[in-house]
XYZ file of C-alpha atoms in Angstrom:
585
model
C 59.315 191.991 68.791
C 60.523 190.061 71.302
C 57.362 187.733 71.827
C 57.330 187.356 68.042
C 61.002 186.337 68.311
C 59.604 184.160 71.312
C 56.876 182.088 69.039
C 59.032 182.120 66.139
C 61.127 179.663 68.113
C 58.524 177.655 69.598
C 57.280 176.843 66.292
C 60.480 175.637 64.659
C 60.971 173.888 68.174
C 57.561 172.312 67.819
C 58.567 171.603 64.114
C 61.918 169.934 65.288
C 60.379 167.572 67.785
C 57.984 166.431 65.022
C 59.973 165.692 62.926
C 62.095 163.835 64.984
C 59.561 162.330 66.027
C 57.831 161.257 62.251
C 61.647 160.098 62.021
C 61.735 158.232 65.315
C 58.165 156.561 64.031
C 60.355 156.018 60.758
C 62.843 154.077 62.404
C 60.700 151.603 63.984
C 59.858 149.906 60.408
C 62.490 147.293 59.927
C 64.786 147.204 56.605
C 63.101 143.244 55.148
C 64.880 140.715 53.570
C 63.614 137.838 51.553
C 65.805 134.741 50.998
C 63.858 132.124 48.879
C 65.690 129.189 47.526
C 64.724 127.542 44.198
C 63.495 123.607 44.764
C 64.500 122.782 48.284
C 62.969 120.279 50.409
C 62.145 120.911 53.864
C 64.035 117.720 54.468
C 67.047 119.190 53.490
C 68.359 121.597 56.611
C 69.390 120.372 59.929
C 66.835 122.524 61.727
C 63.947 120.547 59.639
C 65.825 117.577 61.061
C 68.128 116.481 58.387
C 71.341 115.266 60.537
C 73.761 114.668 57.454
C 73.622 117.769 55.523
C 75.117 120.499 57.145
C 73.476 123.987 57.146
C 75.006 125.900 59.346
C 73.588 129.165 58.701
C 69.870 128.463 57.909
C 70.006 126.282 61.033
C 71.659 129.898 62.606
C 68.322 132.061 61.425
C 66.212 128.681 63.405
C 68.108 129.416 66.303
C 67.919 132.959 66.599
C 63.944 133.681 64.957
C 60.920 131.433 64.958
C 60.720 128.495 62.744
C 57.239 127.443 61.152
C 57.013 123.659 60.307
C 53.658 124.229 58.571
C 54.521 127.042 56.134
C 52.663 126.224 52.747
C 53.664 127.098 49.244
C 50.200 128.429 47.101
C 51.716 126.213 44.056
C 54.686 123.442 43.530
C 55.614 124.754 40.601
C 58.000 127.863 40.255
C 56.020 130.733 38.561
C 52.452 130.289 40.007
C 54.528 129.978 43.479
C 56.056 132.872 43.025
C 53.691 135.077 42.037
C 51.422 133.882 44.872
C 54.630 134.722 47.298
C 55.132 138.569 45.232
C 50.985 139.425 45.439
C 49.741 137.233 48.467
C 47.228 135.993 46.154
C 45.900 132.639 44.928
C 47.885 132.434 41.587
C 44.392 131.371 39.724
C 43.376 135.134 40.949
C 46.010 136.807 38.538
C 46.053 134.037 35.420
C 48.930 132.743 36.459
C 47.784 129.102 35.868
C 47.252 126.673 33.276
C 45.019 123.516 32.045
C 48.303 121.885 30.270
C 50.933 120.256 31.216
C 53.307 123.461 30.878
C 53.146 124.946 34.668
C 55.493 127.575 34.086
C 57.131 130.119 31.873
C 59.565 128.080 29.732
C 61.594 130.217 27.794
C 62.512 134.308 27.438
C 60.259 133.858 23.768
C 56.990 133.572 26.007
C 54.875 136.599 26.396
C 53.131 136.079 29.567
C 53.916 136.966 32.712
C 52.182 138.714 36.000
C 49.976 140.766 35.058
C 51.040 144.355 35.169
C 47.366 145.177 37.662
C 49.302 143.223 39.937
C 50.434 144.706 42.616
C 53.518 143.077 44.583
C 55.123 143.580 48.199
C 58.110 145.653 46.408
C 55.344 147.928 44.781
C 53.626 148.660 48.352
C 57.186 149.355 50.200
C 58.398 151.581 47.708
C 55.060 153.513 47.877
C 55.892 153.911 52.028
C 60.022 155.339 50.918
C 61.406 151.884 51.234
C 64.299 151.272 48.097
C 63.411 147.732 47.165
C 66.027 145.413 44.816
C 65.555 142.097 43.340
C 68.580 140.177 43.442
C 68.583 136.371 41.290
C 66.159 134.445 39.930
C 62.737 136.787 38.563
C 60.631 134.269 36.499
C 57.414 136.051 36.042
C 57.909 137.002 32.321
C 59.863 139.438 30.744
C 59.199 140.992 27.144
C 55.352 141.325 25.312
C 55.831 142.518 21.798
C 59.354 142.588 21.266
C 62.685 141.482 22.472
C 63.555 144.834 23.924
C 59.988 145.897 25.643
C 60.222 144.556 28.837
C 56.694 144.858 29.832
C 57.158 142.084 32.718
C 60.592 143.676 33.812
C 60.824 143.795 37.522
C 60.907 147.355 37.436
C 57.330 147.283 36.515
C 56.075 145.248 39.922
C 58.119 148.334 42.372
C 61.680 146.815 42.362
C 64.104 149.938 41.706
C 66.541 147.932 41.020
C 67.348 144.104 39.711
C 70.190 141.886 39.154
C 69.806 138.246 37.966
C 68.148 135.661 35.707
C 64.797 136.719 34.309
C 64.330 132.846 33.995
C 65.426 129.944 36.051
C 68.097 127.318 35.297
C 67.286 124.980 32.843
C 69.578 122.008 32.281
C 71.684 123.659 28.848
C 73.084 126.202 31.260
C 75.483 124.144 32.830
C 75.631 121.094 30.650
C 76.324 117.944 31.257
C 80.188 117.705 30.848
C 79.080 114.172 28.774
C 77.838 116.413 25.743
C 81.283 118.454 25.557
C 81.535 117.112 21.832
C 77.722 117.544 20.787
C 78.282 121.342 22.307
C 81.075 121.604 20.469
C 80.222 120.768 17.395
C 76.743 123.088 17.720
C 78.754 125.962 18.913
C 80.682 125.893 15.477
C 77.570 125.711 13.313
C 76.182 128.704 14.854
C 79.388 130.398 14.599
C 79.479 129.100 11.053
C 75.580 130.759 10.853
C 76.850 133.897 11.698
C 79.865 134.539 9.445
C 77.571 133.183 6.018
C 75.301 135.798 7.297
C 78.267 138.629 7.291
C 78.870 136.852 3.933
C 75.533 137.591 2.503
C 74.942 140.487 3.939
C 78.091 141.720 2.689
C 77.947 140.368 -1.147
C 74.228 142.102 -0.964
C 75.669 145.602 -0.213
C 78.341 144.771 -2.609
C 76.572 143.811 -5.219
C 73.851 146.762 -5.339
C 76.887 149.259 -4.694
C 78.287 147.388 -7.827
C 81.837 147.400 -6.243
C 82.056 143.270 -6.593
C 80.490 140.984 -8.933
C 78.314 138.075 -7.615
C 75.564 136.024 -9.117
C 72.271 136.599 -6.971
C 72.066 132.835 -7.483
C 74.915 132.481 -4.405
C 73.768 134.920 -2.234
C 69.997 133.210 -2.214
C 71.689 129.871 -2.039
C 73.508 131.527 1.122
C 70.478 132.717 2.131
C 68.949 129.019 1.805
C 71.857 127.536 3.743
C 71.621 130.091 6.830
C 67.721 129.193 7.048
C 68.813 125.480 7.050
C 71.723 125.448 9.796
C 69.393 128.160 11.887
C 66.716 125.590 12.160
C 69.059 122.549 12.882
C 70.850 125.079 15.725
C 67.489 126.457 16.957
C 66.454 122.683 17.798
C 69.336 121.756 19.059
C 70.831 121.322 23.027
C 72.674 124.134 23.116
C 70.389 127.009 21.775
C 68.562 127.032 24.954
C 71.966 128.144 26.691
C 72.153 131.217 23.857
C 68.892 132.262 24.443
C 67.571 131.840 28.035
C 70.425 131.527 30.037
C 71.830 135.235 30.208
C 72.296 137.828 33.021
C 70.705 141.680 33.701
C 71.416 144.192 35.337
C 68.000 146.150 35.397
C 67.619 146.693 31.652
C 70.745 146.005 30.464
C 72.190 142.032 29.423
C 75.554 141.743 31.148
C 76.168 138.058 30.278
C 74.646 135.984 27.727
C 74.984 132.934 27.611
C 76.012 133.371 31.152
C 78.279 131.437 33.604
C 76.073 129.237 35.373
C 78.494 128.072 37.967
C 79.707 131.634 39.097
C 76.317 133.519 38.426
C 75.215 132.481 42.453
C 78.353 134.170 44.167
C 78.200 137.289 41.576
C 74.424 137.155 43.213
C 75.805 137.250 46.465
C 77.932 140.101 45.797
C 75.180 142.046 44.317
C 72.970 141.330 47.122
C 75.482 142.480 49.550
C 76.498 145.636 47.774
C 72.465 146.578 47.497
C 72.760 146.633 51.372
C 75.861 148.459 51.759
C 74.758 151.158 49.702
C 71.288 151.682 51.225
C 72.547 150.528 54.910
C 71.036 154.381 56.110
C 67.991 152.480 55.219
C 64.612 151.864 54.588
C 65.050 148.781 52.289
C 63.407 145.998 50.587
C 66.067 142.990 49.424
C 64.259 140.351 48.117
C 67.156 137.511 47.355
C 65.834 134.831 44.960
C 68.521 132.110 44.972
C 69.288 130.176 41.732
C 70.311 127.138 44.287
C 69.289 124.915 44.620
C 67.614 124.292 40.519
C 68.890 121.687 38.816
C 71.104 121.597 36.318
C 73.727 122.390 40.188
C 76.117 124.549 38.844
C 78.594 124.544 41.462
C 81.649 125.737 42.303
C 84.863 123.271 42.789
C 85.117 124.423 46.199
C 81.833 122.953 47.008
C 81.781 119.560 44.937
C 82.547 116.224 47.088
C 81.713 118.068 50.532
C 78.550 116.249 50.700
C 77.403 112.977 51.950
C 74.507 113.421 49.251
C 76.302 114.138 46.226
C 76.182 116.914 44.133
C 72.567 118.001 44.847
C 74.190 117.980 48.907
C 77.333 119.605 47.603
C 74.614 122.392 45.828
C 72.686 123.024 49.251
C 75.901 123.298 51.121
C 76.857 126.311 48.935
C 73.814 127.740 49.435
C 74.200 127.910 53.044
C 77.606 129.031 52.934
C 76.272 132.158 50.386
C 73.396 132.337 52.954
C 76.039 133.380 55.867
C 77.392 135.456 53.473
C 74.431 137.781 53.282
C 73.935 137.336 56.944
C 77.707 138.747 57.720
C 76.884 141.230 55.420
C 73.717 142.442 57.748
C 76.095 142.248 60.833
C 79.187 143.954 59.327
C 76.873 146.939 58.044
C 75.059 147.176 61.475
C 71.604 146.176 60.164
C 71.145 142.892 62.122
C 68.893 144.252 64.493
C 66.827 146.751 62.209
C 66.204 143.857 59.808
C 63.717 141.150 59.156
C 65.042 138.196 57.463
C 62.639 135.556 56.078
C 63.653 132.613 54.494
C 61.761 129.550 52.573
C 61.778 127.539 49.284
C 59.168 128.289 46.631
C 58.185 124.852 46.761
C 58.988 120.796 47.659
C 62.052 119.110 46.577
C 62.013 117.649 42.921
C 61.982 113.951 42.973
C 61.791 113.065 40.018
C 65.491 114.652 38.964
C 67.585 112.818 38.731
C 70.544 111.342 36.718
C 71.390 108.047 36.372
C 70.718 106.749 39.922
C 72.274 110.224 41.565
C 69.674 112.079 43.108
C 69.388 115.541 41.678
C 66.503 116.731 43.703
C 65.387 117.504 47.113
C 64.209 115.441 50.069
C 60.931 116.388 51.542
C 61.427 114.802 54.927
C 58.362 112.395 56.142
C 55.761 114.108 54.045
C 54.707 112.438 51.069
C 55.110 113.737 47.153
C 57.122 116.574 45.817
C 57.409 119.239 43.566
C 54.663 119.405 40.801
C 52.514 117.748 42.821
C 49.216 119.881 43.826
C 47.923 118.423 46.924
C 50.326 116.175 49.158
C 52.399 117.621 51.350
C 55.812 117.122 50.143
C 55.454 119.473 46.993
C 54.055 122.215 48.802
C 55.357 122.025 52.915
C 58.343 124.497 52.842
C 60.832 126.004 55.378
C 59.954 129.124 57.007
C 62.367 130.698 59.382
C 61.847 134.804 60.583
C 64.377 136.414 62.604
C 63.868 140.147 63.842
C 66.204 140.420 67.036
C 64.745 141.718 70.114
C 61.145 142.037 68.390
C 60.306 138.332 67.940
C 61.344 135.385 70.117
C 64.853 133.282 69.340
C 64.015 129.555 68.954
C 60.203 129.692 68.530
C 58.256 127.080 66.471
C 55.213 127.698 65.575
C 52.775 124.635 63.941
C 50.066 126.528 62.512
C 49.359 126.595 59.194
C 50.888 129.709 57.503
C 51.526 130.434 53.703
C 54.107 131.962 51.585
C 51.284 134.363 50.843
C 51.362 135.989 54.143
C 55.010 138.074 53.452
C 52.540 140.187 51.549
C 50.209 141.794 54.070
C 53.080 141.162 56.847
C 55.481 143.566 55.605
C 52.943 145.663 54.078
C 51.941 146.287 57.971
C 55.457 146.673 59.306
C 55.721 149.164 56.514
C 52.932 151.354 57.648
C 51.124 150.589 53.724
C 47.602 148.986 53.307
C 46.869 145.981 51.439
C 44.867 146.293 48.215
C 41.177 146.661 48.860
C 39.921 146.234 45.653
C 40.873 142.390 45.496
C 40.736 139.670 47.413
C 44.281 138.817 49.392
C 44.499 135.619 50.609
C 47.676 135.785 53.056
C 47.374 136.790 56.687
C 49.122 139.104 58.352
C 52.185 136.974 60.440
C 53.338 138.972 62.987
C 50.817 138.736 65.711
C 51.339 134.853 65.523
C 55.164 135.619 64.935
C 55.219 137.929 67.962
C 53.017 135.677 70.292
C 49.759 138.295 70.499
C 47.805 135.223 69.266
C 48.362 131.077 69.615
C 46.234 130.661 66.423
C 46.387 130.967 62.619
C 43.926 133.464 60.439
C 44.028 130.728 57.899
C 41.187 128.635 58.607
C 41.047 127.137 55.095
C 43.612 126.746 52.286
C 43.332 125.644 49.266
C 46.085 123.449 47.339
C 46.162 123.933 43.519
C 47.535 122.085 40.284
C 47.780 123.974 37.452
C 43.561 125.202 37.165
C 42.584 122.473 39.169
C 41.955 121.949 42.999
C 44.015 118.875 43.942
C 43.309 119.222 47.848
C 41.938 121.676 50.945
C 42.861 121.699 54.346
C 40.838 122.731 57.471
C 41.887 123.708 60.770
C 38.689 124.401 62.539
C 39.305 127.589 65.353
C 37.888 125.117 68.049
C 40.154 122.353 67.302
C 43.912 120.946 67.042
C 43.284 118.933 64.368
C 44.337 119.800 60.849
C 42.043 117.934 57.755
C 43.028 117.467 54.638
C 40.826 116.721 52.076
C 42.036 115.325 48.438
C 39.931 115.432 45.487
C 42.418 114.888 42.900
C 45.753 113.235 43.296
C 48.456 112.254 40.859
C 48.940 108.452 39.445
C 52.964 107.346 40.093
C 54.589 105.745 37.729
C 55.698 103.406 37.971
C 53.062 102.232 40.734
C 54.150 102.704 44.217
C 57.169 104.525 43.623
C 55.505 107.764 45.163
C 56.691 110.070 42.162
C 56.278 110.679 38.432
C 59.541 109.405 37.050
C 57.907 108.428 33.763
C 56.550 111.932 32.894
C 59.416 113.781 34.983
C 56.544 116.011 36.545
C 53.253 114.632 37.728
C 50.116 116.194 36.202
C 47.523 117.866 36.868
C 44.515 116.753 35.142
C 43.573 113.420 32.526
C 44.614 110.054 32.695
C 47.701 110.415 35.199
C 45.454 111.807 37.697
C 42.835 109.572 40.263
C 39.722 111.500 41.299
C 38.678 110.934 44.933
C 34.471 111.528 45.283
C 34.350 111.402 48.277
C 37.723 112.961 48.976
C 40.991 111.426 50.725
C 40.311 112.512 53.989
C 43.774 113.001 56.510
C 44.162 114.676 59.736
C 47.584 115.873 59.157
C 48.617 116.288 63.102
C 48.085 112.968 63.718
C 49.292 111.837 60.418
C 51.594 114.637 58.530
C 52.627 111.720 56.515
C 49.288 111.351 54.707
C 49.766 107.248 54.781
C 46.746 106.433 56.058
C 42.891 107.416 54.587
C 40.221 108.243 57.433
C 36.613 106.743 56.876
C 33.381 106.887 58.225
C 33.936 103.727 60.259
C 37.256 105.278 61.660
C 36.550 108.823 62.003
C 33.190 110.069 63.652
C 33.457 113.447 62.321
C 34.253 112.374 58.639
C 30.509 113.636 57.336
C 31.386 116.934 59.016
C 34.372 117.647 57.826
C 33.701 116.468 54.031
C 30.555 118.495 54.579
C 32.255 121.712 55.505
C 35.058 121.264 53.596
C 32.796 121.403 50.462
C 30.877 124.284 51.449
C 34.577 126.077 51.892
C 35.183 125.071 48.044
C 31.975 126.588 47.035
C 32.604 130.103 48.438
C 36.320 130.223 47.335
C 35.180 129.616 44.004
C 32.672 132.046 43.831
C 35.458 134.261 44.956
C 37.343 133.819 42.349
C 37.171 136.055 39.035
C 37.559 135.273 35.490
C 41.057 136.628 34.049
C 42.920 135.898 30.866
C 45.287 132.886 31.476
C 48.878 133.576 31.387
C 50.531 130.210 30.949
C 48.398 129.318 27.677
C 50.162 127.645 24.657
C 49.695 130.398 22.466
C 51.886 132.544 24.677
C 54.998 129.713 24.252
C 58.733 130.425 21.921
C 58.402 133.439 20.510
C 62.259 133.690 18.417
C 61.458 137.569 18.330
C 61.139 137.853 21.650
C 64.548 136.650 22.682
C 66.625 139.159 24.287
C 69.547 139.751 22.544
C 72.523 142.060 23.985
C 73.933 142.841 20.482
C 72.289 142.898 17.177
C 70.588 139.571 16.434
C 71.699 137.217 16.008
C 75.219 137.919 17.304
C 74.216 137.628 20.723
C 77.002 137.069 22.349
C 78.404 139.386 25.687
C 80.351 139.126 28.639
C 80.555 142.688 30.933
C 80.687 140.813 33.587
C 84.655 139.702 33.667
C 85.861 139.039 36.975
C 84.276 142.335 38.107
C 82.260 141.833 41.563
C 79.101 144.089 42.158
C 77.924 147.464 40.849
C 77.600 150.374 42.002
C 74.216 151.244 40.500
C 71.499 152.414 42.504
């Protein structure tokens, strides 16, 4: 008996120490958290050497992780960018591309989105016991068949849980105070919509019940008159606001049309109640700023702290709700168990702008901006990771890296295994991050517009030097004003783009700008380079599968699509109040 006794507890001591130390192996994997800012320029923070702005707390992550000053966005447009960033794959892998002009999801009446065979960062950490939450800005789709479905809902791509805008500003969310009266005045027709349709529908029940006596004639001229106001207020400014600019909280609307200028600090709220209520850990936040998207929609205590306006007033704010987050991390003890990452999805937006007020971005030295395949400025974007005590404070690293590589990176600080049954184009970061090794995995990348392959760059394993071929770049209008201002976005394809045969050839670290074209006469390995840049092209292609294209035309404004928080087409709600977070999972 006793020597069974004896063995008994040796084997729940053996099955102690296991677990403590499975948990002890638990504890090493970090809680992550994303921070990606809507349409800022690298140009923008102090720590990307802007001297007038002041960014105290991004400048604060630079300081205390590594900084990369090569960190490339896979698009410069929001949604292929972003679902590049989500599945650390080309966005021409998953559809999410187009051969028109329209880049992006435009409105909550499309039915595309990321495919649901996709499979994200939030999908593989929740797999490996991490909670995962999506906090702002989502823009990969939401509803397929009908307003309600939610097919491209967050939940579906391993967030548990989401608060935010399931599209990105557009300019009717905070409109321009100059339109008060036009706003006005469409407000009241679509109130004046909705009570003829309580009218008809009303004098219909009336009339079959038999209770009230009305000639059919009315109720179908009614009926004629709703169909005629609906159309003028469906065209209109301010029907946008109605129907794209709401809040969720996972399924549910909470605001519609929403706030714009207090949606970013109920954001930050949400964000930092996610991590106080899963502080014990692991956890996933990724933290999708509205800032800093035109239309601005910022608060008074932010507007005239600037030296740059309201677009500088904007990125201030953003900073300031940055720190807030960061506290947040310090407050709940999670400073130094967390990875923090923070970029933009893409380049600075040059062409916004109102009046002679700059609305967009500055991209720093490097030529072009946002919509802009190839040249540097629409697709060169921050990249600051801070870990304390596991990487170094005050690194900078100038190898190429991608917003693709967050994929596979925390995928492998997770203990979880990228996909093998597709191609993933990011790199794991963190033996570059950490030091292990001087050089980037990412010998090649390729720069896309839309379908099209604007530009490559090169940065051969034996070499410094970083080439950059261009075989497509944009046509500015007007000429040489380095941006698009006549077509707001610069295209893709057609007319308004120059094809380069042979290609623009750059070495971008002796000329980041791009300002001045190599040539056989002034650069003996020219032939080489175009030569192997080419052959790179041809296998990436071949790579590359066939898949039904998400951002077609035919997929654009479906009205039945439209959430709607109450019965259509009284969709009108406000749960949000003055109310700060919830306490939802």
């Amino acid at each position: 008996m006793k020597l069974r006794s004896l063995l008994t507890s040796l084997s729940w001591m053996c099955l102690f120490l296991n677990t403590c130390q499975s948990r002890e192996a638990n504890d090493d994997r970090p809680n992550v958290v994303l921070i990606m800012v809507d349409d800022l320029g690298i140009g923008d923070l102090g720590c990307y050497g802007n001297g007038t702005m002041r960014t105290p707390h991004v400048d604060r992550l630079a300081r205390e992780g590594v900084r990369l000053t090569q960190n490339i966005a896979a698009a410069s447009m929001c949604t292929p960018s972003r679902s590049a960033f989500l599945t650390g794959r080309y966005p021409v892998r998953s559809g999410m591309v187009s051969d028109t002009e329209v880049r992006v999801i435009t409105t909550l009446g499309d039915c595309s989105g990321l495919p649901l065979n996709e499979i994200t960062f939030a999908a593989l950490l929740k797999k490996q016991g991490y909670t995962t939450g999506l906090v702002g800005k989502w823009h990969q789709g939401l509803n397929c068949q009908s307003r309600s479905d939610h097919c491209h809902h967050p939940h579906n791509y391993g967030f548990d849980y989401f608060y935010g805008m399931p599209l990105t500003l557009i300019e009717p969310c905070w409109p321009d105070p100059s339109r008060d009266t036009e706003l006005a005045i469409e407000s009241k027709i679509w109130l004046c919509v909705q009570l003829v349709a309580i009218a008809v529908l009303t004098f219909t029940i009336g009339k079959l019940s038999r209770w009230v006596s009305v000639p059919w004639s009315l109720i179908l001229s009614m009926v004629l008159f709703i169909f005629l106001l609906s159309y003028f207020w469906f065209s209109s400014y301010t029907s946008p606001l109605y129907w794209n600019c709401l809040l969720m909280r996972d399924h549910e609307i909470t605001e519609q049309p929403m706030k714009a200028e207090r949606a970013g600090s109920i954001m930050v709220k949400e964000a930092v109640s996610f991590l106080e209520r899963n502080r014990k850990g692991p956890f996933l936040l990724f933290f999708s700023f509205l800032h800093v998207h035109t239309p601005l929609p910022t608060t008074t205590e932010f507007i005239g702290t600037s030296k740059h306006g309201l677009y500088g007033d904007h990125v201030q704010e953003m900073d300031s709700m940055l720190g807030k987050i960061l506290d947040a991390l310090d407050d709940f003890g999670l400073r130094d168990h967390t990875l923090v990452y923070f970029t933009s999805d893409h380049g600075g937006h040059l062409e916004a702008r109102l009046g002679h007020a700059q609305l967009g971005g500055w991209n720093g030295i490097y030529k072009g901006g946002k919509g802009m395949g190839g040249w540097e400025g629409g697709i060169r974007v921050p990249g600051l990771v801070r870990w304390p005590g596991k990487l170094p404070a005050g690194k900078v690293i100038e190898e190429p890296t991608s917003l693709m590589d967050i994929l596979p990176t925390v995928a492998a600080l997770a203990g979880a295994t990228v996909p093998q049954d597709r191609v993933i184009d990011g790199r794991d970061l963190m033996p570059l991050l950490r030091g292990d090794t001087q050089r980037s995995e990412h010998e090649f990348l390729f720069h896309y517009c839309g379908v099209y392959l604007h530009a490559v760059r090169w940065h051969p394993k034996d070499s410094e030097a970083v080439w950059k071929a261009h075989y497509m770049t944009p046509v500015f209008q007007p000429p040489g004003a380095l941006a698009c201002y006549e077509t707001i976005f610069c295209q893709c394809s057609g007319k308004l783009v120059t094809s380069h045969n042979p290609p623009l050839l750059f070495d971008l670290s002796r000329d980041p700008s791009e300002s001045t074209p190599l040539t056989r006469d002034t650069e003996p390995l020219y032939d080489l380079v175009i030569r192997t840049v080419a052959a790179a092209v041809k296998r990436h292609k071949e790579s590359i599968k066939p898949v039904l294209r998400q951002l077609s035309g035919s997929n654009e404004g479906n009205v039945w699509l439209k959430p709607c928080c109450g019965v259509f087409p009284f969709c009108l709600c406000d749960k949000e109040g003055n109310s700060s977070a919830a306490s939802s999972s």
